[in-house]
Coordinates of C-alpha atoms in Angstrom, one line a residue:
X14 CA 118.4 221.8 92.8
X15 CA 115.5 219.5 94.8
X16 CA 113.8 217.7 92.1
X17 CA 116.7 217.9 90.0
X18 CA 118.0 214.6 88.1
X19 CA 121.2 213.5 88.9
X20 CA 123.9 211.6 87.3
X21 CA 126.7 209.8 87.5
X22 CA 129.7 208.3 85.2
X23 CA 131.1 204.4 85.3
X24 CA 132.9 202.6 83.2
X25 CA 132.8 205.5 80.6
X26 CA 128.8 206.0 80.4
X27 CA 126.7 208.2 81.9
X28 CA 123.7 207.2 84.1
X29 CA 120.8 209.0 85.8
X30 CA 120.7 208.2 88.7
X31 CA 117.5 205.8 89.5
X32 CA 116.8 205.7 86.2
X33 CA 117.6 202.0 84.8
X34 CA 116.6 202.1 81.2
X35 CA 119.9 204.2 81.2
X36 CA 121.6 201.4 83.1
X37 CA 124.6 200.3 80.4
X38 CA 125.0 196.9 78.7
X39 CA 126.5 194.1 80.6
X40 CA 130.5 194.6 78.9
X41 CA 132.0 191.8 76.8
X42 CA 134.1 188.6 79.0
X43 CA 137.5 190.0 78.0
X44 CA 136.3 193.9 79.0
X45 CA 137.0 195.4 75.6
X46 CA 135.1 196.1 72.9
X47 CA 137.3 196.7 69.3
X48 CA 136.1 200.1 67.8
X49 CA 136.6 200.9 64.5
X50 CA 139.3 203.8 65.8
X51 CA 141.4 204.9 62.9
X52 CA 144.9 203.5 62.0
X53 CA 148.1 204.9 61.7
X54 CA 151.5 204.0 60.6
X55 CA 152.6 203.0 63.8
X56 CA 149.7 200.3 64.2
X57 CA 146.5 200.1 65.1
X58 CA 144.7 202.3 67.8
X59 CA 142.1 200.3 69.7
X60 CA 139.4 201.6 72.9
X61 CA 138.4 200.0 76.0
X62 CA 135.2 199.4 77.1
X63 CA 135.9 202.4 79.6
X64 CA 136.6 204.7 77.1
X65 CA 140.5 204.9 77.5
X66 CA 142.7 204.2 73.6
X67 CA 145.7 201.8 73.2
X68 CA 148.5 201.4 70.7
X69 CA 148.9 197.4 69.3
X70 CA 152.6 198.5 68.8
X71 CA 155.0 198.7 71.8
X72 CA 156.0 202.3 73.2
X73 CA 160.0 201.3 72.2
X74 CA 158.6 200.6 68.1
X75 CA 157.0 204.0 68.2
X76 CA 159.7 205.9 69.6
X77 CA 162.1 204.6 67.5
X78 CA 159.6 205.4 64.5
X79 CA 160.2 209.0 66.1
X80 CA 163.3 209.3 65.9
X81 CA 164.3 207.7 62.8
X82 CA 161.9 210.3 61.4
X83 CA 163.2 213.1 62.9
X84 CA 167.0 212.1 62.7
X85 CA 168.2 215.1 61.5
X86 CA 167.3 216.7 65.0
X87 CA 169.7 214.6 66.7
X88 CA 172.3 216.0 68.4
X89 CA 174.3 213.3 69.5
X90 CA 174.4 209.5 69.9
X91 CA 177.9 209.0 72.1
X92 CA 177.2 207.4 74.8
X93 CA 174.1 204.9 73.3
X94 CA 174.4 200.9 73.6
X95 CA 175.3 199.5 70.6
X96 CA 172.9 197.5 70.2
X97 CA 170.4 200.3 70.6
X98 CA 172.4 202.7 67.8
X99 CA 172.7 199.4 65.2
X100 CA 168.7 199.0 65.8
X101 CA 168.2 202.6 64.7
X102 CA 170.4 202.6 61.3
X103 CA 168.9 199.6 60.6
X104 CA 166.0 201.7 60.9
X105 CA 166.6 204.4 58.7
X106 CA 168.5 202.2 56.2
X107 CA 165.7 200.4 55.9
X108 CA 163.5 204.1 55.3
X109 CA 166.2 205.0 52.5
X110 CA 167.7 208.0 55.2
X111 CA 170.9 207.4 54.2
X112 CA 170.1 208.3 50.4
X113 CA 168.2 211.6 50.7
X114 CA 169.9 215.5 50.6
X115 CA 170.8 215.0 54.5
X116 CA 172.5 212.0 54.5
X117 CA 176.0 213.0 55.0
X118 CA 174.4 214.6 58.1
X119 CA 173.0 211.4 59.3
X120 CA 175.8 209.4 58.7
X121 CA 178.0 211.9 60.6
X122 CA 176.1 211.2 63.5
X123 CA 176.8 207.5 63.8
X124 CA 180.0 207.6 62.1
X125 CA 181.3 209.8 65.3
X126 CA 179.2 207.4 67.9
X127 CA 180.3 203.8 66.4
X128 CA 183.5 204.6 64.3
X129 CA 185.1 201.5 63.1
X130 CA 181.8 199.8 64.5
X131 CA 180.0 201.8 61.0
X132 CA 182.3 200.6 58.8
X133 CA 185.6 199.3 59.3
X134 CA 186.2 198.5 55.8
X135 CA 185.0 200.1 52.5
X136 CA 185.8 198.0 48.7
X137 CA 185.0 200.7 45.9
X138 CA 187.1 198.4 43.2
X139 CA 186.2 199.2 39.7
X140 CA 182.9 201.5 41.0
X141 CA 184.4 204.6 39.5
X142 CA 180.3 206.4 39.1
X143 CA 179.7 205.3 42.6
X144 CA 182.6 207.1 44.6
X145 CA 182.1 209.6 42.6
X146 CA 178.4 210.3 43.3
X147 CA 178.2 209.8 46.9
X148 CA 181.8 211.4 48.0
X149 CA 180.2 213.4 50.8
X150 CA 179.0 210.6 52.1
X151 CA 182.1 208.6 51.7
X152 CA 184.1 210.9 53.6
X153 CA 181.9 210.7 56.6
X154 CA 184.0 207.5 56.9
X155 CA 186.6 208.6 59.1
X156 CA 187.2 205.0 60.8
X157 CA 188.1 203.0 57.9
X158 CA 190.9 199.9 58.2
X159 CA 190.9 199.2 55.1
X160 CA 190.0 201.2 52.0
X161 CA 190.1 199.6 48.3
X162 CA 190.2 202.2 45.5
X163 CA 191.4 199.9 42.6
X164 CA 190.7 201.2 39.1
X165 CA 188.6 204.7 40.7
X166 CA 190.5 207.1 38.3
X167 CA 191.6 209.3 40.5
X168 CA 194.6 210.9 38.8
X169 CA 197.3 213.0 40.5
X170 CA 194.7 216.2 42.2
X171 CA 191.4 214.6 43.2
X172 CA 189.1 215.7 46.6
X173 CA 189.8 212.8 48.6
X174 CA 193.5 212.5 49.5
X175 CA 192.6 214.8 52.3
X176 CA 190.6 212.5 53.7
X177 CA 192.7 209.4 53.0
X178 CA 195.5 211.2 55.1
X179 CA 193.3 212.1 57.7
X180 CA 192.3 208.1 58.2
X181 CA 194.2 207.3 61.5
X182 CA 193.6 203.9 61.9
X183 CA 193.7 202.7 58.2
X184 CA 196.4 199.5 57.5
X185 CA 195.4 198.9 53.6
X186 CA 195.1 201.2 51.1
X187 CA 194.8 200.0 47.4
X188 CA 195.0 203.0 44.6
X189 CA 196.5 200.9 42.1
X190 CA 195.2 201.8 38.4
X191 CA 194.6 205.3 39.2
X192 CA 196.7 207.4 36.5
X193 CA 198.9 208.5 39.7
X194 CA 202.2 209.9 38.5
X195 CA 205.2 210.8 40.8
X196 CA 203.7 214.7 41.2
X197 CA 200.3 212.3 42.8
X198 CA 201.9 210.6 44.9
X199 CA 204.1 213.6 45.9
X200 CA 200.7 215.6 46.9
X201 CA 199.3 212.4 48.4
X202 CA 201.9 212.4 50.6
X203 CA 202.2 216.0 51.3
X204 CA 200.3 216.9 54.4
X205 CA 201.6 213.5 55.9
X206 CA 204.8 215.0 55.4
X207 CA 204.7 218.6 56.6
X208 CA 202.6 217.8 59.6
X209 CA 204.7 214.4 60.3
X210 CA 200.7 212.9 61.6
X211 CA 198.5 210.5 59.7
X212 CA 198.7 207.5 57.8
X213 CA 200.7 206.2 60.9
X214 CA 198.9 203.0 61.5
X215 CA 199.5 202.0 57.3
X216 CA 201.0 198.7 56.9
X217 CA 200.3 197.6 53.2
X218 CA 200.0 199.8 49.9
X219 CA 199.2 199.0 46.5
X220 CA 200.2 201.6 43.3
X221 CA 200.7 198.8 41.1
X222 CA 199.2 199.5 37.3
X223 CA 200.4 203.2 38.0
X224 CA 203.1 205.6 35.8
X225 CA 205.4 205.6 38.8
X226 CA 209.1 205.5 39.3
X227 CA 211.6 204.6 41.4
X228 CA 212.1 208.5 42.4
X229 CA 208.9 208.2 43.9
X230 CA 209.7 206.0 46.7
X231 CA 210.8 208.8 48.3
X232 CA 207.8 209.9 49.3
X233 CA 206.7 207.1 51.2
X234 CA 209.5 207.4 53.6
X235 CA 207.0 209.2 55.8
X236 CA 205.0 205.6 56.7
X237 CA 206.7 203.9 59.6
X238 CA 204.7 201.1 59.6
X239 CA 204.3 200.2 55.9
X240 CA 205.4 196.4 55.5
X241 CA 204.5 195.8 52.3
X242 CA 204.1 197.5 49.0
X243 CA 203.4 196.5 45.5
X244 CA 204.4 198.4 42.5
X245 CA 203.6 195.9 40.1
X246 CA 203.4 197.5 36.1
X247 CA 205.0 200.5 37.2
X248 CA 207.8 202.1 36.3
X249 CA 209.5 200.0 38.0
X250 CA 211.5 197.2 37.0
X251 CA 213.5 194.1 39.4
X252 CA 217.0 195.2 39.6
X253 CA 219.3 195.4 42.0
X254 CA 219.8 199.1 42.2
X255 CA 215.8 199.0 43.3
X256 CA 216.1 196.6 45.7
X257 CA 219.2 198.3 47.1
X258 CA 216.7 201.8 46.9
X259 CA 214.1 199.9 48.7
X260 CA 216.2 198.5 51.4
X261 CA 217.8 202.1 51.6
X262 CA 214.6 204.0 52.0
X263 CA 211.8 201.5 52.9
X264 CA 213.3 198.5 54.5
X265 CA 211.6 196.5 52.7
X266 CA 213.3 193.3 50.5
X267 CA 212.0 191.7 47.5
X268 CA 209.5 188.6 47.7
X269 CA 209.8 186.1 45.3
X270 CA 206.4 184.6 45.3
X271 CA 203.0 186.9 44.8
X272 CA 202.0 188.2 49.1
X273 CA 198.7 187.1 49.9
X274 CA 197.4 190.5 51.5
X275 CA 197.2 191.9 47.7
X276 CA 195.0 189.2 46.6
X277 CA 191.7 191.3 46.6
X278 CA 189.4 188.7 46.6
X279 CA 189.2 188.7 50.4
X280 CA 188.5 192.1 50.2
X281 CA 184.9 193.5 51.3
X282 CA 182.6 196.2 52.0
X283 CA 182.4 195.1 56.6
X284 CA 179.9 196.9 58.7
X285 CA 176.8 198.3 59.3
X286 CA 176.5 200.6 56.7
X287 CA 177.2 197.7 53.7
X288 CA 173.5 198.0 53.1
X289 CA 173.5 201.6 52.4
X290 CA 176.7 201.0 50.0
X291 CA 174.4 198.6 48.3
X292 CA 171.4 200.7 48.4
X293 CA 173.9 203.7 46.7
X294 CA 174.7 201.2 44.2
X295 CA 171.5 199.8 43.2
X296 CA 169.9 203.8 42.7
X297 CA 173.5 204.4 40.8
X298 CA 172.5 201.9 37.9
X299 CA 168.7 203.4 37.6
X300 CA 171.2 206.6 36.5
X301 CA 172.8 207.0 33.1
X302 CA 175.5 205.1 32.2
X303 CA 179.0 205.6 33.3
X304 CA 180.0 205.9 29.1
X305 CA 177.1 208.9 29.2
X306 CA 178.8 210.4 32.8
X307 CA 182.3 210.2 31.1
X308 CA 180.8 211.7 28.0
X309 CA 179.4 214.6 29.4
X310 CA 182.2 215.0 31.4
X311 CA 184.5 215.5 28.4
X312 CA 182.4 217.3 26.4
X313 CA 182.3 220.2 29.7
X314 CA 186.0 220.0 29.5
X315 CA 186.6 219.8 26.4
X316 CA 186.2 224.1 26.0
X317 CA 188.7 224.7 27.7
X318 CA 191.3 222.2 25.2
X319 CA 191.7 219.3 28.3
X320 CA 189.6 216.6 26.3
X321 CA 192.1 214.4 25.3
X322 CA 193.8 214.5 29.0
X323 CA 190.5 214.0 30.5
X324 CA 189.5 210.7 27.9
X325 CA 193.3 209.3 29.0
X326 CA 192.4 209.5 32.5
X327 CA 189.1 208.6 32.4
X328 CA 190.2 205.2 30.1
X329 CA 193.1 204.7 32.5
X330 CA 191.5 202.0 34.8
X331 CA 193.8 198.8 35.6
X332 CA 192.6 195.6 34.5
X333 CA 190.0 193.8 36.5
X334 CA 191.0 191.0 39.0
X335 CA 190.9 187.4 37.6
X336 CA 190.7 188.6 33.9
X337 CA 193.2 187.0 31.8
X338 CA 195.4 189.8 31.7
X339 CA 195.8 189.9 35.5
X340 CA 196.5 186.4 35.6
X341 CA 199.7 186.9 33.8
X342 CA 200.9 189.8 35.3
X343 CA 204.6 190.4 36.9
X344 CA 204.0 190.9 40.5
X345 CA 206.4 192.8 42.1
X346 CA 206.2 193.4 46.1
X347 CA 208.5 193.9 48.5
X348 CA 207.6 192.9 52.2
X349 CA 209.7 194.3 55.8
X350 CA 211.4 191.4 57.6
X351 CA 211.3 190.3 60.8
X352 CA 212.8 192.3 63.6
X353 CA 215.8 190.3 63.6
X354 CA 217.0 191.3 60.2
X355 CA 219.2 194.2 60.7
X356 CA 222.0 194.0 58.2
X357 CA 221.9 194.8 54.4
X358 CA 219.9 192.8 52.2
X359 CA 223.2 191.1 50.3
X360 CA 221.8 187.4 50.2
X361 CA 218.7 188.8 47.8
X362 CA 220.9 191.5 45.6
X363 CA 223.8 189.8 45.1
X364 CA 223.3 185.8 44.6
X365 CA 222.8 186.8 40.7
X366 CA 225.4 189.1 39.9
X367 CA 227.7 187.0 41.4
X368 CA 226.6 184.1 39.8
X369 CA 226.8 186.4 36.6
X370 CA 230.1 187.7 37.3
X371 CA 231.6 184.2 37.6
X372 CA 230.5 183.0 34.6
X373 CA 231.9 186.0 32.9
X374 CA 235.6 185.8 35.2
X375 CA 237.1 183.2 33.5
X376 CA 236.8 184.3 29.9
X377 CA 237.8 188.3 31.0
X378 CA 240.5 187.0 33.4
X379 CA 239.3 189.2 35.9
X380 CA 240.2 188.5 39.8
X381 CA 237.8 187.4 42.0
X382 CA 238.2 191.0 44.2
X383 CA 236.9 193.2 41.8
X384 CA 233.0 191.9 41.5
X385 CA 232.0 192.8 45.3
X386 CA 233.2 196.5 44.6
X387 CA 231.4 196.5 41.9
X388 CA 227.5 196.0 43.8
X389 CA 225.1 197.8 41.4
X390 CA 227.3 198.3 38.4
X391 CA 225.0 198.1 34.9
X392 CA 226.6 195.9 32.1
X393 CA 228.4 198.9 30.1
X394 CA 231.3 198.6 32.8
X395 CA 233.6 195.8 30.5
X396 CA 233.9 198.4 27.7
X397 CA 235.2 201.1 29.6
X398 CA 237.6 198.9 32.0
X399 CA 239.7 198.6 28.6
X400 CA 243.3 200.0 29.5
X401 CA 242.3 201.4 32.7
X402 CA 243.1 199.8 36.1
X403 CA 241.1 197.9 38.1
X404 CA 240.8 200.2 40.8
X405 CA 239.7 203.3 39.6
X406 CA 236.0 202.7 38.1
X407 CA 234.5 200.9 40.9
X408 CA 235.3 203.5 42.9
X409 CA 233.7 206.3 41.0
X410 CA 230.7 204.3 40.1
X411 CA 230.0 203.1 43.9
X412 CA 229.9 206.5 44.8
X413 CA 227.6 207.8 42.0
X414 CA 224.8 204.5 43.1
X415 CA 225.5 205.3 46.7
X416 CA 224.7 209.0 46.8
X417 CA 221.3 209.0 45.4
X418 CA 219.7 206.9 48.4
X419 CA 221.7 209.1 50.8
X420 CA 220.1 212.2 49.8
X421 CA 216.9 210.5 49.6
X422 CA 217.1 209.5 52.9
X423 CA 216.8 213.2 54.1
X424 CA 213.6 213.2 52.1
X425 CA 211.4 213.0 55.3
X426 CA 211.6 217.4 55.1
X427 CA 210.1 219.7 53.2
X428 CA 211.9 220.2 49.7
X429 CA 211.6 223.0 47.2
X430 CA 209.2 220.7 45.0
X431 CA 206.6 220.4 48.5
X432 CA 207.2 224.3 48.8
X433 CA 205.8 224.8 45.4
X434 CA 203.0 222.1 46.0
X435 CA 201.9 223.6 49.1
X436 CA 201.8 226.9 47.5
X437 CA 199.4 225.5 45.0
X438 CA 196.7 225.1 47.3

């Protein structure tokens, strides 16, 4: 190649080599030049003077931009800093993840990563439409302390008991105002029951504003831990032969004064995914309205003659907090004692029959031995002591108050009603 022209490459440019009018511009002070290089959503892609391109946005923005995109790829999280795992649900929060077709999927991932971290505690009070419309998501939830489901309608058979007796390390459940019935609570209970696991971390329970009775207390004889309960406008009235069923099955004694831990003020949606419940909530009022979801609910139901059940159930919720009527209310709870209590309750279910009873003494001429055998008794005991000795119908009634709570007490096994329920499934 003699004669040939040769050439060489700097700083990005070619050159011929002895050939200055080819010799490249002296380069700017900084040694850049801005090109008009196309943008993208990551930032803006600039050259250098040499030729080589350069991202404005730092490699850790654009691969989390990567993998927020691409969540549903992920395998796994375990194992991430926290920091690093709250920075990418932040992330796709922010990119409305959590509210497309895969985010159950998503929130699977993080739930099993974070746990309690997620969310810890979940308030649904009064936002029937809302667990309604995102309960696959809901039950992605599986690290939940405290759970509020106040006034959800949930009735006696719904889809998410499973999961609320799958919640090992929840300590407050509220289901007050749900329409749950004694056969609800029964099948709430159920699993907790025949696999004697879950719910064992529950301290406080609320089924207040429900069409309960006392046979129903029963069935919460599976819950070690629960320390307080309130059955507020049940079926349930202040008597002593509830407070002696309470004692009997629960240990748990009457409070006087309203216990603070039911006051649901304080209650709140807590963790990192309280802006996605938000962002569920804000889409769910750009839907119809919940009259127009109860409606159409009905009106599907209604061919097959359950209308009127469903509109009962569906007008069943409790009253809200602070309204007027919940002002006024009776509360009833009952609260455990401290460890050192270990005898029967006598100060809080006897002070008023015996005050009763000695008002009433003098004028019957009855002896002073005969009230204390008669714990429990209802008021049509004067009539039916005429003629007959003293001796004989305290006996027989003790033993009819007293039997009850001893075959309650076996109710921690499987009876023929839970045979039947279990069948059902």
């Amino acid at each position: 190649m003699e004669g040939g022209s040769v050439y060489v490459r700097e700083r990005g440019k070619l050159r011929r080599v002895g050939d200055t009018a080819l010799a490249p511009a002296a380069p700017p002070a900084d040694g850049r030049t801005e090109s008009r290089a196309p943008t993208n959503k990551n930032g803006r892609i600039t050259s250098r003077a040499e030729g080589s391109l350069r991202f404005s946005e730092s490699l850790f923005q654009m691969t989390l931009s990567f993998v927020v995109d691409n969540i549903q790829h992920v395998d796994s999280l375990v194992g991430f800093p926290e920091q690093i795992g709250r920075t990418v649900f932040s992330a796709a929060a922010e990119g409305h993840v959590f509210s497309g077709p895969d985010a159950s999927k998503a929130l699977r991932l993080f739930a099993d990563a974070y746990g309690e971290t997620l969310l810890g505690s979940l308030c649904l009070r009064n936002r029937f439409p809302l667990l309604h419309e995102r309960m696959e998501e809901i039950r992605t939830f599986c690290s939940l302390k405290s759970l509020d489901l106040f006034g959800c309608r949930l009735g006696d058979q719904h889809e998410l008991f499973q999961h609320v007796t799958s919640l090992a390390n929840l300590v407050r459940l509220f289901i007050g105002a749900n329409g749950l019935s004694d056969a609800g609570l029964q099948r709430l209970t159920a699993a907790v029951r025949m696999r004697q696991a879950g719910l064992d971390s529950l301290q406080v329970l609320d089924v207040s504003y429900n069409p309960i009775s006392e046979r129903a207390l029963r069935y919460l004889t599976c819950l070690p831990e629960l320390s307080a309960l309130d059955v507020s406008q049940t079926g349930m009235r202040i008597s002593p032969g509830l407070q002696k069923s309470m004692w009997g099955l629960l240990g748990l004694l009457h409070c006087p004064e309203p216990l603070d831990v039911f006051h649901h003020s304080g209650c709140e949606t807590d963790g990192w995914a309280e802006q996605v419940v938000n962002q569920w909530e804000s889409i769910g009022l750009k839907t119809p309205t919940q009259k127009k979801v109860g409606d159409s609910r009905m009106s599907a139901l209604g061919f097959y003659g359950r209308q009127k059940r469903i509109r009962d159930v569906l007008s069943s919720s409790g009253p809200v907090h602070g309204s007027e009527q919940d002002t006024s209310r009776e509360e009833l709870h009952f609260y455990r004692p401290t460890a050192g209590v270990q005898e029967p309750p006598s100060s809080t279910v006897n002070p008023r029959l015996e005050e009763g009873k000695r008002k009433l003494d003098p004028e019957r001429g009855v002896s002073h031995q005969s009230p204390p055998r008669k714990r429990g008794v209802s008021h049509q005991s004067p009539p039916r002591k005429r003629g007959v000795s003293h001796q004989s119908p305290p006996r027989k009634r003790g033993v009819s108050h007293q039997s009850p709570p001893r075959k309650r007490g076996v109710s921690s096994a499987l009876t023929a009603e839970d045979m039947d329920l279990l069948s059902s499934y």
